[in-house]
XYZ file of C-alpha atoms in Angstrom:
667
model
C 10.338 -0.714 26.832
C 7.150 0.380 24.754
C 6.125 -2.282 22.679
C 3.275 -1.562 20.272
C 2.638 -5.240 19.462
C 2.566 -8.065 21.894
C 3.813 -11.354 20.718
C 0.803 -13.281 19.128
C 0.190 -16.820 20.185
C 1.833 -19.100 18.060
C -1.469 -20.926 17.154
C -2.278 -17.468 15.639
C 0.907 -17.156 13.329
C 0.245 -17.563 9.612
C 3.534 -19.321 9.121
C 2.071 -22.303 11.083
C 0.797 -23.603 8.052
C 3.993 -23.786 6.236
C 6.706 -26.107 7.811
C 10.260 -24.737 8.295
C 12.753 -25.770 5.588
C 16.278 -26.942 6.098
C 17.399 -24.990 3.197
C 16.175 -23.684 -0.271
C 18.569 -22.389 -3.452
C 18.031 -19.040 -5.193
C 19.349 -19.250 -8.937
C 20.484 -16.910 -11.639
C 17.284 -18.034 -13.439
C 14.948 -17.082 -10.881
C 16.405 -13.775 -11.095
C 15.847 -13.725 -14.846
C 12.349 -15.335 -14.635
C 11.589 -12.596 -12.144
C 13.010 -9.709 -14.001
C 10.754 -10.869 -17.304
C 7.575 -11.518 -15.368
C 7.824 -8.082 -13.431
C 7.965 -6.429 -16.653
C 5.141 -8.362 -17.782
C 3.115 -7.689 -15.201
C 3.932 -3.702 -15.514
C 2.640 -3.927 -18.771
C -0.407 -5.749 -17.950
C -1.211 -3.175 -14.962
C -1.126 -0.323 -17.584
C -3.333 -2.307 -20.007
C -5.784 -3.060 -17.666
C -6.119 -0.013 -15.112
C -5.364 2.785 -18.310
C -6.918 1.116 -21.325
C -9.583 -1.114 -19.771
C -10.194 1.187 -17.065
C -11.833 3.405 -19.589
C -14.020 1.201 -21.562
C -14.534 -2.164 -19.933
C -13.683 -1.987 -16.155
C -11.031 -4.222 -14.487
C -9.934 -5.477 -11.143
C -6.890 -3.198 -9.778
C -3.692 -5.165 -10.182
C -1.390 -3.587 -7.913
C -2.793 -1.954 -4.801
C -4.305 -4.485 -2.565
C -2.246 -6.016 0.204
C -1.673 -9.080 -1.988
C -1.153 -7.627 -5.653
C -3.573 -9.582 -7.651
C -1.410 -8.919 -10.975
C 2.074 -10.420 -9.465
C -0.152 -13.020 -7.302
C -2.072 -14.122 -10.452
C 1.166 -14.635 -12.465
C 2.787 -16.243 -9.540
C -0.473 -18.789 -9.247
C 0.191 -19.815 -12.862
C 3.842 -20.252 -12.453
C 3.159 -22.517 -9.422
C 0.729 -24.385 -11.370
C 3.061 -25.045 -14.353
C 5.875 -25.851 -11.615
C 3.927 -28.518 -10.144
C 3.232 -30.053 -13.519
C 7.239 -29.659 -14.231
C 7.988 -31.754 -10.961
C 5.846 -34.483 -12.000
C 7.153 -34.544 -15.379
C 10.702 -33.011 -15.554
C 11.696 -32.894 -11.840
C 15.131 -31.759 -13.040
C 13.850 -28.370 -14.146
C 11.334 -27.789 -11.586
C 11.784 -24.377 -9.344
C 12.948 -25.107 -5.914
C 10.781 -23.262 -2.931
C 13.656 -20.423 -2.745
C 13.453 -19.561 -6.474
C 9.508 -19.527 -6.497
C 9.370 -17.072 -3.414
C 12.171 -15.131 -5.328
C 10.136 -14.598 -8.456
C 7.361 -13.710 -6.318
C 8.998 -11.153 -3.989
C 10.586 -9.634 -7.552
C 7.234 -8.928 -9.153
C 5.581 -7.454 -5.868
C 8.334 -5.170 -4.721
C 8.573 -3.544 -8.346
C 5.447 -3.403 -9.945
C 3.449 -1.843 -7.172
C 5.491 1.005 -8.142
C 4.168 1.251 -11.520
C 0.432 1.815 -10.326
C -1.839 4.409 -8.696
C -0.613 6.315 -5.820
C 2.982 6.125 -7.677
C 4.094 6.311 -11.318
C 0.261 6.601 -12.567
C -0.001 9.612 -10.104
C 3.328 11.109 -10.944
C 3.545 11.337 -14.673
C 0.368 13.372 -14.875
C 1.753 15.670 -12.324
C 4.699 16.155 -14.552
C 2.230 17.054 -17.474
C -0.506 18.743 -15.916
C 0.811 22.250 -15.028
C 1.666 23.517 -18.617
C -1.159 21.629 -20.279
C -4.002 22.800 -17.795
C -3.008 26.469 -17.365
C -5.278 29.063 -18.892
C -5.721 32.747 -18.586
C -8.486 32.321 -16.446
C -6.700 30.354 -13.866
C -3.483 32.319 -13.588
C -1.225 29.367 -13.051
C 1.488 30.934 -15.345
C 1.541 33.993 -13.256
C 1.092 32.036 -9.896
C 3.768 29.203 -9.981
C 5.627 28.843 -13.429
C 8.532 30.882 -12.555
C 9.218 28.079 -9.609
C 9.216 25.020 -11.799
C 12.549 24.368 -13.421
C 12.098 22.754 -16.985
C 13.923 19.295 -16.032
C 11.127 18.714 -13.193
C 8.239 19.190 -15.652
C 6.938 18.655 -19.134
C 6.848 21.602 -20.893
C 7.091 21.096 -24.742
C 3.662 21.826 -26.474
C 3.798 19.221 -29.069
C 4.861 16.714 -26.496
C 2.004 17.591 -24.354
C -0.232 17.536 -27.200
C 0.547 13.826 -28.106
C 0.395 12.831 -24.590
C -3.033 14.019 -24.044
C -4.391 13.381 -27.464
C -2.823 10.044 -28.249
C -1.881 8.424 -31.690
C 1.501 9.275 -31.168
C 4.864 7.458 -30.362
C 6.854 8.069 -27.299
C 9.243 11.074 -28.169
C 12.299 9.606 -25.626
C 14.646 12.300 -25.802
C 11.946 14.815 -25.296
C 10.905 12.775 -22.065
C 14.754 11.983 -21.053
C 15.388 14.711 -18.269
C 12.086 14.165 -16.737
C 12.632 10.277 -17.001
C 16.195 10.402 -15.758
C 15.185 12.999 -12.765
C 12.146 11.112 -11.430
C 13.539 7.728 -11.920
C 16.409 8.703 -9.823
C 13.979 10.251 -7.115
C 11.821 7.092 -7.015
C 15.056 4.756 -6.600
C 16.286 6.710 -3.951
C 12.864 6.510 -2.424
C 12.733 2.986 -2.647
C 16.195 2.599 -1.391
C 15.472 4.263 1.557
C 12.548 2.105 2.257
C 14.834 -0.710 1.630
C 17.298 0.478 4.089
C 14.717 1.175 6.589
C 13.454 -2.330 6.359
C 16.921 -3.974 6.583
C 17.698 -1.788 9.849
C 14.092 -2.715 11.453
C 13.845 -6.064 9.958
C 15.459 -8.211 13.221
C 13.528 -5.969 15.529
C 9.982 -6.553 13.750
C 10.333 -10.120 12.640
C 12.629 -11.699 14.989
C 12.000 -10.111 17.981
C 8.262 -8.743 18.132
C 7.528 -11.409 15.712
C 4.711 -9.439 14.146
C 1.957 -11.780 12.395
C 2.294 -10.777 8.987
C -1.329 -12.177 7.509
C -0.433 -11.356 4.111
C 2.243 -14.129 3.683
C 0.718 -17.138 4.619
C -0.980 -17.537 0.931
C 2.384 -17.157 -0.993
C 4.227 -18.978 1.433
C 1.813 -21.910 1.278
C 1.880 -22.144 -2.724
C 5.550 -21.200 -3.028
C 6.302 -24.207 -0.651
C 5.486 -27.167 -3.189
C 7.985 -29.587 -1.205
C 5.643 -29.810 2.011
C 4.244 -32.900 2.822
C 0.746 -31.429 2.680
C 0.898 -29.046 -0.361
C -1.806 -26.302 -0.440
C -3.013 -27.390 -3.855
C -4.011 -30.784 -2.367
C -6.311 -29.375 0.482
C -9.641 -30.038 -0.589
C -10.862 -26.956 1.825
C -8.674 -24.818 -0.100
C -10.377 -25.620 -3.518
C -13.754 -25.371 -2.184
C -13.260 -21.961 -0.656
C -11.390 -21.128 -3.981
C -14.625 -21.746 -6.080
C -16.877 -19.345 -4.092
C -15.093 -16.223 -4.948
C -14.321 -17.473 -8.274
C -17.987 -18.405 -9.406
C -19.091 -15.032 -7.959
C -16.618 -12.855 -9.960
C -17.750 -15.255 -12.923
C -21.386 -14.620 -12.410
C -20.776 -11.017 -12.003
C -18.793 -10.732 -15.077
C -21.405 -12.372 -16.876
C -24.027 -10.057 -15.459
C -22.029 -7.078 -16.570
C -22.263 -8.333 -20.246
C -25.748 -9.840 -20.161
C -27.654 -7.722 -17.816
C -30.517 -10.024 -17.460
C -28.114 -12.027 -15.003
C -28.420 -10.867 -11.604
C -25.174 -9.535 -9.963
C -24.118 -10.664 -6.724
C -22.471 -7.509 -5.078
C -19.615 -8.249 -2.642
C -18.014 -4.909 -2.872
C -18.678 -1.878 -0.756
C -22.288 -0.476 -0.849
C -24.159 2.223 1.026
C -25.931 0.330 4.052
C -28.749 2.795 3.623
C -29.169 3.403 0.256
C -32.851 4.698 0.247
C -33.369 6.045 3.639
C -32.576 9.804 4.482
C -31.288 10.423 8.086
C -31.985 13.373 10.252
C -29.521 14.916 12.315
C -27.411 13.704 14.436
C -27.511 10.527 12.519
C -27.059 12.030 9.098
C -23.657 12.307 10.314
C -22.978 8.641 9.626
C -22.847 9.851 6.022
C -22.291 6.924 3.618
C -21.997 4.262 6.109
C -20.995 1.450 3.879
C -21.136 -2.393 4.209
C -19.007 -5.045 2.184
C -17.952 -8.806 1.983
C -14.693 -8.999 0.327
C -13.897 -12.741 0.405
C -10.068 -11.604 0.083
C -10.240 -8.988 3.177
C -12.179 -11.837 5.376
C -9.343 -14.113 4.549
C -6.367 -12.017 5.021
C -8.321 -10.535 8.422
C -8.609 -14.437 9.679
C -4.888 -14.608 9.987
C -4.577 -11.246 11.724
C -4.493 -11.642 15.997
C -7.711 -11.469 17.279
C -6.842 -7.984 19.317
C -5.887 -6.617 15.818
C -8.915 -7.520 13.938
C -11.025 -6.621 16.923
C -9.675 -3.013 17.300
C -9.714 -2.192 13.505
C -13.584 -2.439 13.440
C -14.105 -1.622 17.038
C -12.049 1.790 16.502
C -13.876 2.488 13.213
C -17.412 2.210 14.990
C -16.096 4.644 17.661
C -15.302 7.165 15.006
C -18.876 6.876 13.767
C -19.807 7.641 17.405
C -17.699 10.689 17.401
C -19.230 11.876 14.401
C -22.805 11.504 15.793
C -21.967 13.065 19.110
C -20.220 15.848 17.372
C -23.277 16.546 15.277
C -25.707 16.298 18.076
C -23.739 18.860 19.897
C -23.153 21.219 16.854
C -19.532 20.652 16.655
C -19.732 19.954 13.111
C -21.270 23.294 12.286
C -18.868 25.422 14.287
C -17.172 28.317 12.205
C -13.420 27.344 10.903
C -10.780 29.059 9.007
C -9.776 28.488 5.116
C -8.583 24.953 4.926
C -8.948 23.934 8.288
C -10.191 20.621 9.640
C -13.616 20.153 11.321
C -14.881 17.911 14.329
C -14.250 15.070 14.979
C -10.880 15.623 12.994
C -10.743 11.902 12.204
C -7.847 12.999 9.369
C -5.935 14.734 12.033
C -6.440 12.021 14.566
C -5.082 9.498 11.958
C -2.162 11.573 11.231
C -1.254 11.625 14.776
C -1.846 7.624 14.826
C 0.531 7.314 12.096
C 3.024 9.517 13.523
C 2.620 8.206 16.899
C 2.874 4.476 15.620
C 6.153 5.017 13.857
C 7.593 7.146 16.727
C 6.461 4.185 19.371
C 7.890 1.751 17.017
C 11.052 3.571 16.599
C 11.424 4.024 20.563
C 10.647 0.388 21.266
C 13.571 -0.561 18.845
C 16.051 2.183 20.147
C 18.054 -0.204 21.797
C 18.514 -2.279 18.534
C 19.009 0.623 16.312
C 21.746 2.122 18.476
C 23.706 -1.411 18.016
C 23.033 -1.297 14.616
C 24.551 2.347 14.252
C 27.427 1.308 16.231
C 27.848 -1.780 14.243
C 28.033 0.455 10.977
C 30.735 2.716 12.209
C 32.842 -0.226 13.551
C 32.281 0.026 17.044
C 30.020 -3.137 17.512
C 32.087 -5.823 15.969
C 30.180 -8.803 17.991
C 27.057 -7.896 16.589
C 26.497 -10.696 13.981
C 24.524 -9.067 10.681
C 25.558 -11.778 8.286
C 22.188 -13.240 8.120
C 20.558 -9.868 7.330
C 19.505 -8.813 3.843
C 22.572 -6.229 3.412
C 25.334 -5.764 6.283
C 24.212 -2.611 8.611
C 27.050 -0.489 7.414
C 25.520 -0.984 3.964
C 21.936 0.027 5.307
C 22.905 2.971 7.529
C 25.081 4.602 4.653
C 22.541 3.634 1.874
C 19.829 5.433 3.723
C 21.801 8.372 4.474
C 23.041 8.721 0.792
C 19.092 7.869 -0.358
C 17.694 10.768 1.708
C 20.706 13.180 0.929
C 19.769 12.479 -2.879
C 16.055 13.307 -2.502
C 16.937 16.530 -0.251
C 19.379 17.612 -3.229
C 16.732 17.013 -5.627
C 14.098 19.103 -3.979
C 16.761 21.615 -2.970
C 17.958 22.117 -6.449
C 14.117 22.023 -7.579
C 13.960 25.179 -5.536
C 12.686 23.900 -2.126
C 14.161 25.178 1.029
C 16.627 22.768 2.655
C 14.962 22.623 5.856
C 11.629 21.989 4.417
C 12.786 19.311 2.168
C 13.982 17.493 4.980
C 10.890 17.859 6.837
C 8.770 16.628 3.936
C 11.247 13.687 3.422
C 11.191 12.923 7.162
C 7.417 12.981 7.282
C 7.025 11.049 4.326
C 9.004 8.111 5.396
C 7.578 8.627 8.844
C 3.945 7.730 7.343
C 5.653 4.829 5.473
C 6.976 3.252 8.328
C 3.670 3.294 10.196
C 1.896 1.875 7.133
C 4.466 -0.792 6.629
C 3.732 -1.587 10.629
C 0.066 -1.494 9.760
C 0.331 -4.075 6.907
C 2.606 -6.328 9.105
C -0.288 -6.513 11.710
C -3.463 -6.086 10.063
C -2.852 -7.160 6.378
C -4.609 -3.924 5.584
C -6.540 -4.480 2.408
C -5.922 -1.007 1.092
C -3.122 0.872 2.646
C -4.788 4.351 2.447
C -3.263 6.669 5.007
C -5.098 9.462 6.810
C -6.894 12.130 4.857
C -4.473 14.689 6.728
C -1.451 13.268 4.820
C 2.066 15.100 4.556
C 0.736 17.629 2.100
C -2.413 18.521 3.903
C -0.505 18.614 7.203
C 2.181 21.099 6.089
C -0.275 23.330 4.113
C -3.535 23.474 5.930
C -2.902 22.099 9.593
C 0.390 24.013 10.210
C -0.703 26.478 8.034
C 0.441 27.771 4.712
C 1.328 31.300 5.628
C 4.577 29.535 6.893
C 5.799 28.360 3.733
C 7.258 30.073 0.579
C 5.714 29.728 -2.980
C 8.684 27.777 -4.279
C 8.272 25.342 -1.278
C 4.310 24.805 -1.963
C 5.314 24.597 -5.766
C 7.800 21.795 -5.417
C 5.837 20.161 -2.731
C 2.902 19.592 -5.538
C 5.519 17.733 -7.243
C 6.642 15.407 -4.707
C 3.060 14.982 -3.669
C 1.991 11.766 -5.797
C 4.772 9.744 -4.499
C 5.779 11.146 -0.804
C 3.296 13.313 0.561
C -0.059 11.822 -0.650
C -2.705 10.024 1.755
C -2.871 7.057 -1.201
C -0.113 4.588 0.314
C -1.511 1.286 -1.509
C 1.356 1.017 -3.791
C 4.640 2.039 -1.598
C 7.196 -0.736 -1.683
C 8.337 -0.820 1.922
C 5.675 -3.422 3.257
C 6.387 -5.805 0.246
C 10.085 -5.431 0.973
C 9.355 -6.375 4.747
C 7.139 -9.305 3.592
C 9.685 -10.579 1.362
C 12.398 -11.089 4.196
C 9.756 -12.451 6.444
C 9.082 -14.816 3.608
C 12.716 -15.676 2.826
C 13.300 -16.159 6.824
C 10.163 -18.755 6.931
C 11.552 -20.831 4.180
C 15.078 -20.682 4.969
C 16.049 -18.678 1.863
C 19.225 -16.283 1.596
C 17.989 -12.928 2.687
C 21.140 -11.489 1.041
C 20.322 -13.179 -2.249
C 16.305 -11.750 -2.028
C 17.910 -8.295 -1.256
C 19.686 -8.670 -4.500
C 16.714 -9.837 -6.453
C 14.621 -6.895 -4.923
C 17.338 -4.248 -5.947
C 17.588 -5.565 -9.389
C 13.528 -5.739 -10.058
C 13.290 -2.121 -8.208
C 15.751 -0.341 -10.366
C 14.771 -2.127 -13.656
C 11.160 -1.893 -12.887
C 10.888 1.763 -12.391
C 12.877 2.916 -15.745
C 10.872 0.068 -17.717
C 7.359 1.114 -16.101
C 8.322 4.870 -17.240
C 8.578 3.679 -20.879
C 5.421 1.398 -20.939
C 3.400 3.952 -19.146
C 4.464 6.985 -21.172
C 3.853 5.008 -24.161
C 0.447 3.783 -23.543
C -0.313 7.420 -22.835
C 1.207 8.558 -25.930
C -0.429 5.925 -27.939
C -4.012 6.112 -26.360
C -4.156 9.763 -25.314
C -4.534 10.731 -21.426
C -7.631 12.672 -22.257
C -8.901 10.360 -25.362
C -9.034 6.651 -24.590
C -7.746 6.073 -21.169
C -9.146 5.831 -17.914
C -9.604 9.456 -16.694
C -9.332 9.387 -13.048
C -5.536 8.950 -12.919
C -5.097 11.857 -15.539
C -6.857 14.068 -13.528
C -4.692 13.342 -10.322
C -2.390 15.724 -11.949
C -4.546 18.633 -12.527
C -5.857 17.990 -8.520
C -2.481 18.954 -7.360
C -2.053 22.450 -9.288
C -5.657 23.197 -8.425
C -5.131 22.749 -4.782
C -1.679 24.527 -5.114
C -3.119 27.845 -6.717
C -6.021 27.729 -4.065
C -3.329 27.543 -1.408
C -1.469 30.263 -3.077
C -4.331 32.496 -3.631
C -5.586 32.033 0.344
C -3.187 31.656 2.356
C -4.252 29.409 5.849
C -3.023 30.017 9.167
C -2.225 27.498 11.644
C -5.361 25.202 12.402
C -5.031 24.721 16.108
C -7.893 22.469 16.958
C -6.470 20.262 13.956
C -2.985 20.509 15.312
C -4.242 19.316 18.899
C -6.138 16.493 17.042
C -2.850 15.341 15.728
C -1.348 15.610 19.262
C -4.401 13.716 20.456
C -3.647 10.955 18.208
C -0.047 10.735 18.968
C -1.069 10.141 22.626
C -3.841 7.843 22.420
C -1.395 5.684 20.179
C 1.376 5.921 22.874
C -1.043 5.047 25.571
C -2.496 2.130 23.801
C 1.007 0.855 23.300
C 1.951 1.073 27.111
C -1.154 -0.524 28.190
C -0.646 -3.229 26.167
C 2.881 -3.821 27.361
C 1.580 -3.450 30.872
C -1.535 -5.534 30.883
C -1.559 -8.995 28.851
C -5.456 -8.667 28.825
C -5.764 -5.319 27.343
C -7.913 -5.736 24.233
C -7.325 -2.538 22.277
C -4.459 -2.425 19.837
C -2.669 1.096 18.395
C -2.935 -0.201 14.705
C -6.475 -0.613 15.171
C -6.749 3.241 15.974
C -4.585 4.152 13.203
C -6.130 2.215 10.393
C -9.699 3.152 11.591
C -8.902 6.887 11.074
C -8.128 6.209 7.664
C -10.745 5.664 4.613
C -9.861 1.962 4.419
C -11.791 0.694 7.382
C -15.063 2.242 6.320
C -14.979 -0.055 3.363
C -13.821 -2.995 5.075
C -15.058 -2.867 8.696
C -17.612 -5.708 7.962
C -14.951 -8.413 7.020
C -12.757 -7.640 9.532
C -15.803 -8.128 12.176
C -16.679 -11.557 10.320
C -13.380 -12.625 10.604
C -12.731 -11.783 14.099
C -16.004 -13.544 15.148
C -15.513 -16.886 13.138
C -11.911 -17.041 14.433
C -13.063 -16.375 17.746
C -15.370 -19.275 17.764
C -13.277 -21.482 15.836
C -10.546 -21.093 18.724
C -12.675 -21.040 21.699
C -14.921 -23.953 20.810
C -12.209 -25.992 18.416
C -8.997 -24.852 20.031
C -5.516 -24.345 18.330
C -5.747 -27.595 16.316
C -9.087 -26.721 14.712
C -8.000 -23.012 13.812
C -5.056 -24.663 12.084
C -7.218 -27.230 10.127
C -9.446 -23.995 9.116
C -6.682 -22.249 7.498
C -6.810 -23.645 3.967
C -10.306 -22.488 3.796
C -9.400 -18.867 4.314
C -6.460 -19.226 1.970
C -8.810 -20.580 -0.624
C -11.153 -17.597 0.070
C -8.398 -15.461 -0.733
C -6.883 -17.122 -3.719
C -10.170 -17.730 -5.409
C -11.108 -13.688 -5.046
C -7.725 -12.570 -6.369
C -7.438 -15.030 -9.128
C -10.908 -14.511 -10.373
C -10.115 -10.736 -10.335
C -6.793 -11.425 -12.452
C -8.388 -14.078 -14.757
C -11.285 -11.873 -16.008
C -8.951 -8.915 -16.026
C -6.810 -10.857 -18.594
C -9.874 -12.262 -20.430
C -11.285 -8.856 -20.728
C -7.659 -7.545 -22.354
C -7.987 -10.266 -25.173
C -11.999 -10.387 -25.816
C -13.069 -6.650 -25.130
C -15.775 -8.135 -22.485
C -16.783 -5.905 -19.457
C -14.923 -6.865 -16.246
C -16.351 -7.071 -12.504
C -13.503 -5.440 -10.331
C -13.300 -7.528 -7.191
C -10.946 -4.661 -5.054
C -12.297 -1.391 -5.442
């Protein structure tokens, strides 16, 4: 049976730093606290990313592997809880309550940021606002857009883009109801997939989950060696926090030099000739939190990430030397070496390999769901397998019905939804094995795959129009704020701390449903107050227009099937399958399929150096110090992660209250 991930050595498991608990309690107060803090973080995200982003700068609060906003609030709650345990132990939160509060924030708040709600709302408003007699949008596609799908009221749009108005709730009610329903169904489908695959990925394959080590260590305050008492933790914490402090001072007092650890060109003042010019904007970075997370990934994973990225650069240089990059290509077609298309194949292949390897388990789950496998025990799963299977079917049916009602053909609706969930499964697998800092998918995302690689001539104008609306949340390469990886991590943490997965599941469902609705009102209120084209950050606003510029271009210039690009997708699938088979057959095989997948996205271009450094340091630690020394160094790298994230969160919060310019740590 194909297994894309060999079981990591126990000495490399990030959960090693957290002793198993005999049992912890989840209570109503943790649900209430988690819900209230989720709403607080939702508002903080919009205040920082929409308002501060226009004038001061900010750290992105939701789109990294460990979301800065939820983690910063969780860190403060943990510090308060330590004081409470000393002074009022009866009121202190248990480990189970702490982790419940954290996962409620992470699984719900990410949906309110870029790649989800902050892209969706500008898409809902863009078509009627940016339409002119010159661009002919009204002629091209307005007749295919139902009014409940988009905001078309001129007065509402004027207030949205100019600001200075209160949210007209009744005018927005149809769009809020429709899209909140779709986002809830998408999050529900993600949840059900996680519930079905959890046992296979967590219990049987024992994926490494590099991002859970830090929240586990902070939540487990009942440990004999809590992380807050580790000197190495605080030593490492101070390094990136001090860098954030110096850099924030530098942005406000230019005489102070900046210490740039963010992604920057490796050769900023050098003009390279062919074929080396194919390297393009080769970048280098030293993100502390990325180094820290990568340290907890298995060595073969961290090695494969930077190795395959360098291999993509070699492909570009070879292609330039041979003149392949200058070959004539059709409209909207990709060019050699088809990195985005290889990435699409790798994502599809990774999802398919994961499903094939899990098929015996999945088959038993479905038999359990229909009552033909009574011996299979699902009492310890997040929900019953019947709930998961029926829930997945209902959520997919709702999304398909939504799309068909909007005007999309039934077959195309199912293909888009299926591909969207396939990319998300692959992204979740990548997060679980690499701790990928930013979950960007390949540039050949679902939208590009359907409209460019397979050719837009095959699609009707209504199909393309509705796809433009689904693109922000389902068919976009920006997967940073999908909730599926956080849902899976929540159940991994629940298992490590022996917290009831059923109660954690209830907390996630509650936070997600409430969070989506509340986030709509918060985000729309901010845009109506400050203006999407007036006093808020413009990049997110323009995401809405970009979808319809692309749609108009596609409708005007229909593309044929991109045969080389489609071949590259197939090549990516085959490479991923081959790497998975070789890992199954040969224990010593060093190349991991998730490394190939993530290397063919834009993420690795910014973080290949941190992955290289983490791999090098961890290799030396294990080779010369052994497993014991590796475990002893873990608090230092947890401190690197925490100090970087808290530095970003603290100075973003300080900037919100004081108006100072803020150094962003993660973009």
